[in-house]
Tab-separated table of C-alpha atoms in Angstrom:
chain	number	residue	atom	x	y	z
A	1	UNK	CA	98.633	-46.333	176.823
A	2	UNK	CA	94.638	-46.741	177.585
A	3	UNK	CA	94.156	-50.740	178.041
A	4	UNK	CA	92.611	-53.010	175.549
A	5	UNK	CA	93.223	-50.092	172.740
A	6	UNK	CA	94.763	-51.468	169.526
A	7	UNK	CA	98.054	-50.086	168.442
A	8	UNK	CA	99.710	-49.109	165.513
A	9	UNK	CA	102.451	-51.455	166.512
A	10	UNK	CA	103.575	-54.123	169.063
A	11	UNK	CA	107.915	-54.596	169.085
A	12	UNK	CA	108.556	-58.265	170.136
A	13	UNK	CA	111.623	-58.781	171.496
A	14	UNK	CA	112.867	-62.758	172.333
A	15	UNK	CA	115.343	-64.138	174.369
A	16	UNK	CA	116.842	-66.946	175.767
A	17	UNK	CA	119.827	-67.057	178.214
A	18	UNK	CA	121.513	-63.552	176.970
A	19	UNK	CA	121.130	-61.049	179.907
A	20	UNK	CA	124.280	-59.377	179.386
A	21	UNK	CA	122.887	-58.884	175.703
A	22	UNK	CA	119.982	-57.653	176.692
A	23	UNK	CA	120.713	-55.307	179.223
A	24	UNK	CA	122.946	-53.671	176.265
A	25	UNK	CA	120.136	-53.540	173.736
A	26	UNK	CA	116.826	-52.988	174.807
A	27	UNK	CA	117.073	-49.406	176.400
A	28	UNK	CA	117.370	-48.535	172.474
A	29	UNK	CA	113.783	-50.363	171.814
A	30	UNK	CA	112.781	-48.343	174.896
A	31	UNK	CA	113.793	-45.044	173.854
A	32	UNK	CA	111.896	-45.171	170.109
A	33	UNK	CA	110.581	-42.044	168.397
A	34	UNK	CA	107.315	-41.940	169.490
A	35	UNK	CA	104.770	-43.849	166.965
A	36	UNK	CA	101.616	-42.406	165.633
A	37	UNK	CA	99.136	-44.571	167.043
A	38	UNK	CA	100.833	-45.828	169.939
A	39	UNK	CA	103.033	-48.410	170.371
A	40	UNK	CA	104.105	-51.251	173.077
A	41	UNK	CA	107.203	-53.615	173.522
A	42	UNK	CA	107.394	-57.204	175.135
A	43	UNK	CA	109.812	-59.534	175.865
A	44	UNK	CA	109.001	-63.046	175.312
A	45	UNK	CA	111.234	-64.830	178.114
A	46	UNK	CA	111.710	-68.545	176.923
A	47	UNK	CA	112.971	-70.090	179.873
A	48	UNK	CA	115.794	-68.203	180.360
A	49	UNK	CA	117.407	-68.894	184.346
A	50	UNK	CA	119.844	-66.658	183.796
A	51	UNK	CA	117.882	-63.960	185.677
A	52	UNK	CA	116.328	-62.147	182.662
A	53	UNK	CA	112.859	-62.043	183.909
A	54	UNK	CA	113.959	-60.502	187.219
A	55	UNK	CA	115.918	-57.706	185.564
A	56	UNK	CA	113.228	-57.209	183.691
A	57	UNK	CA	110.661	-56.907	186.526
A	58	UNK	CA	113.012	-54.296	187.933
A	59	UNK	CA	112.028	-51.975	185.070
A	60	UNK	CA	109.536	-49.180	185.216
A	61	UNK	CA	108.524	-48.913	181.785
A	62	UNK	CA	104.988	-47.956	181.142
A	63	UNK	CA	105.169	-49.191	177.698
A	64	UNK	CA	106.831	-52.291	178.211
A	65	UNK	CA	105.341	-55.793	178.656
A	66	UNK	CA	106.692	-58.993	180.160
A	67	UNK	CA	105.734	-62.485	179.103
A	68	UNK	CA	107.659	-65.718	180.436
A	69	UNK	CA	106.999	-69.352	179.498
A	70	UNK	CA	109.198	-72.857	179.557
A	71	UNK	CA	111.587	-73.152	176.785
A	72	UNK	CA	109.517	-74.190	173.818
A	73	UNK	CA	112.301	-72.493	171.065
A	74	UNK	CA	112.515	-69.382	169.361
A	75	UNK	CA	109.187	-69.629	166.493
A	76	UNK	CA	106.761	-70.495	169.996
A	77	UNK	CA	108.660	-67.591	171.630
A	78	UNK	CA	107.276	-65.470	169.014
A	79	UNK	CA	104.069	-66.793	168.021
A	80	UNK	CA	103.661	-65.794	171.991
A	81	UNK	CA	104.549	-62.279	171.606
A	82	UNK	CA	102.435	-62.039	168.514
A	83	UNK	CA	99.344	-63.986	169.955
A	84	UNK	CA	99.452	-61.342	173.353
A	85	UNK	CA	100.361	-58.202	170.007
A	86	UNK	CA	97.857	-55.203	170.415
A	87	UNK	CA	99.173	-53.759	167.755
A	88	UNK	CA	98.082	-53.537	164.060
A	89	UNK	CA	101.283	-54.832	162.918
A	90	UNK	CA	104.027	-56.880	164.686
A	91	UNK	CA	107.524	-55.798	164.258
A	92	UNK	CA	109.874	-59.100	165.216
A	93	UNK	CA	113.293	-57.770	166.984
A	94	UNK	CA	116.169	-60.003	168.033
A	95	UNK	CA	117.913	-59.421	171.346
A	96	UNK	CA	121.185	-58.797	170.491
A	97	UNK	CA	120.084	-55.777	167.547
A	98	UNK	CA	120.323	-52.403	168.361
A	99	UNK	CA	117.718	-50.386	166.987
A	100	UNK	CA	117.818	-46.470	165.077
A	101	UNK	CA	115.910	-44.287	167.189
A	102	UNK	CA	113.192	-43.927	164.652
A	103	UNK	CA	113.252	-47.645	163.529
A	104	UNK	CA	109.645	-48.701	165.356
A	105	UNK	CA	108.354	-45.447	163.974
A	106	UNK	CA	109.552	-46.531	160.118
A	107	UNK	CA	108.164	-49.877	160.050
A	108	UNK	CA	104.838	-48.616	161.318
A	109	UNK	CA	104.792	-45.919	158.707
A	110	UNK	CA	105.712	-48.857	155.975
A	111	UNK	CA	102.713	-50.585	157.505
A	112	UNK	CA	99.851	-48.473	157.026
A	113	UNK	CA	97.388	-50.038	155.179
A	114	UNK	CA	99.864	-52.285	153.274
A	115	UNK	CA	99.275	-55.618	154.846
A	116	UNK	CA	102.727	-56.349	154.341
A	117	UNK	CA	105.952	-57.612	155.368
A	118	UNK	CA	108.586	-55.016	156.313
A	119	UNK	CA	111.987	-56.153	156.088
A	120	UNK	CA	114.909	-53.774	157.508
A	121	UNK	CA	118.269	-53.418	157.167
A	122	UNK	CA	120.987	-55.366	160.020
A	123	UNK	CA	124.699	-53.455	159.351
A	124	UNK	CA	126.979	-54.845	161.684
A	125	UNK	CA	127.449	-53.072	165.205
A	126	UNK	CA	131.144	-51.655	165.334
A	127	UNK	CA	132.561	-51.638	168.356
A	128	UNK	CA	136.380	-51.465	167.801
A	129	UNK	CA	137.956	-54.540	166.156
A	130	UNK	CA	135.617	-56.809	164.644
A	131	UNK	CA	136.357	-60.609	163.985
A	132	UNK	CA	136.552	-62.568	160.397
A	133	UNK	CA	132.975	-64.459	161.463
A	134	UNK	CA	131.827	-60.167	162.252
A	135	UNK	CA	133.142	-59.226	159.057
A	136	UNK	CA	131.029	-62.170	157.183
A	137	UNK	CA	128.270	-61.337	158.654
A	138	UNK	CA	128.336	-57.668	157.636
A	139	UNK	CA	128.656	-58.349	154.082
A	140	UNK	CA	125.849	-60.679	153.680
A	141	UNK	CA	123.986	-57.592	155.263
A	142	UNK	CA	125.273	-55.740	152.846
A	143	UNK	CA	124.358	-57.930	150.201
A	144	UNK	CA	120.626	-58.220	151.401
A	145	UNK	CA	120.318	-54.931	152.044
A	146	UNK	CA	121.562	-54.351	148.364
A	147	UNK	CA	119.165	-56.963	146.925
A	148	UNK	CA	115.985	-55.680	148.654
A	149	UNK	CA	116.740	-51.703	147.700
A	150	UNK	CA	116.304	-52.943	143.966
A	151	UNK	CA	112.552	-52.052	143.242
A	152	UNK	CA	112.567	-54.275	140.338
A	153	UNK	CA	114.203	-57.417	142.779
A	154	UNK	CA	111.858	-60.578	143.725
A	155	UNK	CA	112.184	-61.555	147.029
A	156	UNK	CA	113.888	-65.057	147.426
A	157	UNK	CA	113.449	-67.703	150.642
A	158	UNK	CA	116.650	-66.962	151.406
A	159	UNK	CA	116.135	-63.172	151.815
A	160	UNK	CA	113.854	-63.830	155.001
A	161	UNK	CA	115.287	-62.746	158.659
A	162	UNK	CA	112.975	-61.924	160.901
A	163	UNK	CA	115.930	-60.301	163.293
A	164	UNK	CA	114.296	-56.791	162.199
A	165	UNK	CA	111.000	-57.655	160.157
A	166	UNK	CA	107.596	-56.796	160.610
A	167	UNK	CA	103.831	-58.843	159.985
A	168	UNK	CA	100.284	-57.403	160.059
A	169	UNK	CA	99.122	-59.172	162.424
A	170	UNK	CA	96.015	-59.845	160.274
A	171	UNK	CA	98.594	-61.906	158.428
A	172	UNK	CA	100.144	-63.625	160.928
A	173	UNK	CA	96.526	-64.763	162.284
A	174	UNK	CA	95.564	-65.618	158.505
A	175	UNK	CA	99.531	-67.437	157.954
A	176	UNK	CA	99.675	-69.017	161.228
A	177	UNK	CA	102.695	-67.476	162.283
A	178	UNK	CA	105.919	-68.948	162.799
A	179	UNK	CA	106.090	-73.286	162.334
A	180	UNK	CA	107.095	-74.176	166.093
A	181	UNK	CA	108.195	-77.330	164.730
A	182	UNK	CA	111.628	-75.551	164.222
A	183	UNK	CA	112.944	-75.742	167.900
A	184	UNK	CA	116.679	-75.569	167.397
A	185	UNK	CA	118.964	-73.008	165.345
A	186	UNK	CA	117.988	-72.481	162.239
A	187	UNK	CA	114.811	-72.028	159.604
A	188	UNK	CA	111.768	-70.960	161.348
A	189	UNK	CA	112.415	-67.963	159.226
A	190	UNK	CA	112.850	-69.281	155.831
A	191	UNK	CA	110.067	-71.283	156.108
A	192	UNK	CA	107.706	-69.144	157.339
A	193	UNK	CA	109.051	-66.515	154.424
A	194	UNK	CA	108.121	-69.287	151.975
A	195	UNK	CA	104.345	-69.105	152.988
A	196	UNK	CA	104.036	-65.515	153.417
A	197	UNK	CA	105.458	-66.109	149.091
A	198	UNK	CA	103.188	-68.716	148.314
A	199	UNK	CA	100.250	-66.804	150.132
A	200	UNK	CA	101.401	-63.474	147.876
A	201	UNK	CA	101.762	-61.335	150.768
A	202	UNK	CA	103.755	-58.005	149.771
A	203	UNK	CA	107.638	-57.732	150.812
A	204	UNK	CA	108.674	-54.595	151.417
A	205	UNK	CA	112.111	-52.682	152.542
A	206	UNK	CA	112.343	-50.209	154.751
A	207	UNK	CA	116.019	-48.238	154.131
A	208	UNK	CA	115.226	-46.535	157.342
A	209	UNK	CA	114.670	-49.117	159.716
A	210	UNK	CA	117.906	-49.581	160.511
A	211	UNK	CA	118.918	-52.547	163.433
A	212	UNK	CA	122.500	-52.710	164.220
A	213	UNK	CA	123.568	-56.544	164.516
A	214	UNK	CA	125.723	-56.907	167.797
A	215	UNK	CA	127.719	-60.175	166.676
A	216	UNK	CA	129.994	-61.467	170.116
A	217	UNK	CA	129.258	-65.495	168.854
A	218	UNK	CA	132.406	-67.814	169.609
A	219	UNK	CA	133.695	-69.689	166.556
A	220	UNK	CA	132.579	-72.882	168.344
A	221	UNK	CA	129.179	-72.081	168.656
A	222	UNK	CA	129.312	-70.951	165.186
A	223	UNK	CA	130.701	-74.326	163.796
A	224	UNK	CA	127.975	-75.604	166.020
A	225	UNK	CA	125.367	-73.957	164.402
A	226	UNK	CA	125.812	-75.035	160.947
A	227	UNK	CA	125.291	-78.774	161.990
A	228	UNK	CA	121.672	-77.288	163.575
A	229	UNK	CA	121.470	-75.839	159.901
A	230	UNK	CA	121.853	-79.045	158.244
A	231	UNK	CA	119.056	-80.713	160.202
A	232	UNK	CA	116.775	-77.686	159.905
A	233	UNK	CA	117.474	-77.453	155.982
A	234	UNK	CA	116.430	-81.265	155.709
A	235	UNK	CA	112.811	-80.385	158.112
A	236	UNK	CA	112.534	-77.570	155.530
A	237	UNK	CA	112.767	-79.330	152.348
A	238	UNK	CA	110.713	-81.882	153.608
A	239	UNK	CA	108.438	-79.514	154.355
A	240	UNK	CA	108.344	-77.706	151.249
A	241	UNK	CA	110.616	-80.157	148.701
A	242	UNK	CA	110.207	-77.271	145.776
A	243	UNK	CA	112.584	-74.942	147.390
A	244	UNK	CA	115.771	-77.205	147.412
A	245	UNK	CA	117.822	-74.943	145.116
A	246	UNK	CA	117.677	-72.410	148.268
A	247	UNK	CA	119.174	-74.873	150.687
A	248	UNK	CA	122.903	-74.920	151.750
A	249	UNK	CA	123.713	-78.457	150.432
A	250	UNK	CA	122.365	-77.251	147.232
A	251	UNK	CA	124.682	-74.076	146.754
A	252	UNK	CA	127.550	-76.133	148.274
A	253	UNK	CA	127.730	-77.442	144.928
A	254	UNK	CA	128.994	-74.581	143.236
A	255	UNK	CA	131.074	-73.703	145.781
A	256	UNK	CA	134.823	-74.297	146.259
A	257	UNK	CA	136.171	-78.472	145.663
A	258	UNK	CA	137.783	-78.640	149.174
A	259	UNK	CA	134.687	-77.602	151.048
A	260	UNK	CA	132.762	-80.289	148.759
A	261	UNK	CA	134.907	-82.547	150.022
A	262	UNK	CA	134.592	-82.139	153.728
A	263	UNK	CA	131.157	-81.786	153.179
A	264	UNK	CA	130.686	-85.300	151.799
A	265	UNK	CA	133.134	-86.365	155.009
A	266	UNK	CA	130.525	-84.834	157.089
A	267	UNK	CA	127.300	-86.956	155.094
A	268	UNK	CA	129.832	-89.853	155.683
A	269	UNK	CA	130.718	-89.442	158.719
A	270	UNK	CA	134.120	-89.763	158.468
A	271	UNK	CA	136.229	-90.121	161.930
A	272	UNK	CA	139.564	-89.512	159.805
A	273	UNK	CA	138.740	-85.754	158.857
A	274	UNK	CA	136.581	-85.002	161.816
A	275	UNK	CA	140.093	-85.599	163.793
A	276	UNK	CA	141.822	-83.530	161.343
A	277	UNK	CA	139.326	-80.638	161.631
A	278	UNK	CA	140.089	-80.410	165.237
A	279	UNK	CA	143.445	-78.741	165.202
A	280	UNK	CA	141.997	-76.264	162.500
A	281	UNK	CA	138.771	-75.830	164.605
A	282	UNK	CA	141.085	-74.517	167.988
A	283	UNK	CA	143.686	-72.421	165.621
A	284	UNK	CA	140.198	-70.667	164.264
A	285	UNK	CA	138.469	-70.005	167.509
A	286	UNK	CA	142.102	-68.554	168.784
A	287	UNK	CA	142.307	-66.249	165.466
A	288	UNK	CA	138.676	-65.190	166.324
A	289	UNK	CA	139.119	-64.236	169.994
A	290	UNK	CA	142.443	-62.136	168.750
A	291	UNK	CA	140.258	-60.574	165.828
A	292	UNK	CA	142.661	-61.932	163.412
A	293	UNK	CA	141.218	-60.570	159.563
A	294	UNK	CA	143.793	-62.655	157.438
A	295	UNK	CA	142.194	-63.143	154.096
A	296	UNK	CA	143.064	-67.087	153.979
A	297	UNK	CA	140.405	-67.020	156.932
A	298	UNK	CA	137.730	-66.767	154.630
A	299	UNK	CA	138.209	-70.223	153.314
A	300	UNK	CA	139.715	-72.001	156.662
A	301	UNK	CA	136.546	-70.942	158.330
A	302	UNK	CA	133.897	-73.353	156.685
A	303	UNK	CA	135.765	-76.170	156.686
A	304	UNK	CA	134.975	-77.117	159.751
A	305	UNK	CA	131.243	-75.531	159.373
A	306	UNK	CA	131.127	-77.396	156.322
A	307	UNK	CA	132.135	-80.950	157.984
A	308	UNK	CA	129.538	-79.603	160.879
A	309	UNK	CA	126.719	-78.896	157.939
A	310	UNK	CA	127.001	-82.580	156.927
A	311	UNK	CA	126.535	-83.923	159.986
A	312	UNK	CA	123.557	-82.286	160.426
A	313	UNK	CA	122.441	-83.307	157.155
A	314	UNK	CA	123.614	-87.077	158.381
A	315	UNK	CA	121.626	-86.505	161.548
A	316	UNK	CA	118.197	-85.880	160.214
A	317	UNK	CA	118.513	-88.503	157.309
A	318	UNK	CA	119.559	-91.207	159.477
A	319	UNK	CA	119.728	-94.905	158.147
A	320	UNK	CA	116.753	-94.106	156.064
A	321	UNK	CA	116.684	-94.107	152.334
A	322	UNK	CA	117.577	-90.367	150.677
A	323	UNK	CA	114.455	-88.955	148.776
A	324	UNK	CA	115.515	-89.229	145.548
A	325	UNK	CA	115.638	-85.778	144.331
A	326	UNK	CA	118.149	-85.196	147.419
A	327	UNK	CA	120.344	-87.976	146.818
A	328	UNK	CA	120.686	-86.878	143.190
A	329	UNK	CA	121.559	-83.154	144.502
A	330	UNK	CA	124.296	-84.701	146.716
A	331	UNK	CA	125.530	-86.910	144.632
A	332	UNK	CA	126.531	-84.202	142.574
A	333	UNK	CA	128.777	-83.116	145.407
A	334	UNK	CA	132.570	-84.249	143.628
């Protein structure tokens, strides 16, 4: 690779605190196809001190690039890999996928000239028995995958992961790249799918540019998670109030009556079901370390996320008054 030369693409991989992970998945975004044009990868360290940046700096990869800063969250992480890009197009890579040998070499093909953004297709990673949280995970894949294949499909907010997704990086300079306002889990995608929408930039899928998902969350952290979500979704509606309708707490209420009702504990913050979760919560995360797939699972599993998802939504609202259009939404919450 001659230095300064622009590329046809720059991979960005991010992490934070997953070594093992890493270690796992990024010989795969090191042993890509070759790309027409050339191509580079770096890893964004955020402030990882579990000794990613010295593996790294063990590796002799002529291709590969090493940036480390403090801990600033995962949209800074890779507005910094995009910002230090030499490529024409930035593809976005989380650091627990595992990528198809000729996934770099797809996306920049899907690039060319399209000043676009190329989403790709995340099928779960099998490695022998896969959990109930796995198994969820795969069929919203599924789903998406299914969605975006339809040529006559719109792309929704809610169809936005930048785990295996790719920017011209004339659009991320004219966009402003990812709202580092987003710091914990949750939304920095979504939102900045919304403006790449509302600035009419072209979604595209790429079949072939496959990622394989490698999911080894706990249930805990999972649970945790979805109270994250329900601060992020209130930052995002506040940011954009017209999108509402895409938001958790808005498809909760079509969802079924018992989760409706621990959500509405959660907003309420009741101690009485938060104490009653708790059993249900350690019976879960023991059924998910045994890979227990019982169907009954699938509805056991969100109470608790649900009662998490309202206390996130309690969390960013606070003792202030509920916009209006909100507290209508919720209300509507049996």
């Amino acid at each position: 690779m001659t230095e300064g030369r622009e590329l046809a693409l720059s991979v960005v991989v991010c992490t934070y605190q997953r070594l093992r992970g890493l270690r796992d998945s990024l010989p795969a975004v090191l042993c890509q196809e070759p790309v027409p044009g050339g191509s580079e990868t770096l890893v964004v360290v955020d402030g990882s001190t579990d000794g990613t940046a010295e593996w790294l700096a063990t590796l002799r990869d002529p291709g590969l690039r090493i940036v480390v800063q403090e801990n600033r969250g995962l949209a800074a992480a890779r507005n910094r890999g995009a910002a230090e890009a030499r490529g024409r197009a930035v593809l976005f890579l989380d650091d627990d996928v595992h990528p198809s040998p000729g996934l770099a070499r797809a996306h920049a093909a899907r690039q060319e000239g399209a000043g676009a953004v190329v989403l790709g297709p995340l099928p779960l990673l099998r490695r022998g028995p896969v959990s109930f949280l796995a198994e969820g995970v795969d069929r919203w894949a599924a789903a998406l995958a299914a969605r975006l294949s339809d040529p006559a499909y719109a792309p929704r907010l809610d169809d936005f992961c930048f785990a295996n997704a790719s920017v011209a990086r004339s659009i991320l300079r004219r966009t402003g790249g990812f709202d580092e306002g987003f710091r914990e889990y949750g939304n920095e995608d979504l939102d900045y799918g919304w403006r790449l929408l509302q600035a009419g930039v072209p979604v595209l899928f790429a079949p072939d540019a496959v990622a394989w998902q490698h999911y080894a969350k706990g249930f805990r952290t999972w649970v945790g998670e979805w109270r994250s979500v329900g601060r992020a979704d209130i930052a995002l509606w506040r940011r954009h109030p017209t999108v509402e309708e895409a938001l958790a707490f808005a498809a909760l209420r079509s969802r079924h009556p018992l989760r409706r009702a621990v959500l509405r504990a959660g907003l309420r913050g009741s101690p009485l079901v938060a104490a009653s979760l708790a059993p249900l919560t350690l019976a879960l995360a023991a059924a998910h370390r045994l890979r227990l797939r019982v169907h009954l699972l699938d509805l056991l599993k969100w109470l608790p996320a649900d009662h998490a998802y309202g206390l996130g939504l309690r969390d960013a609202l606070g003792t202030q008054a509920w916009p209006r259009s909100l507290a209508e939404g919720v209300a509507q919450i049996p």
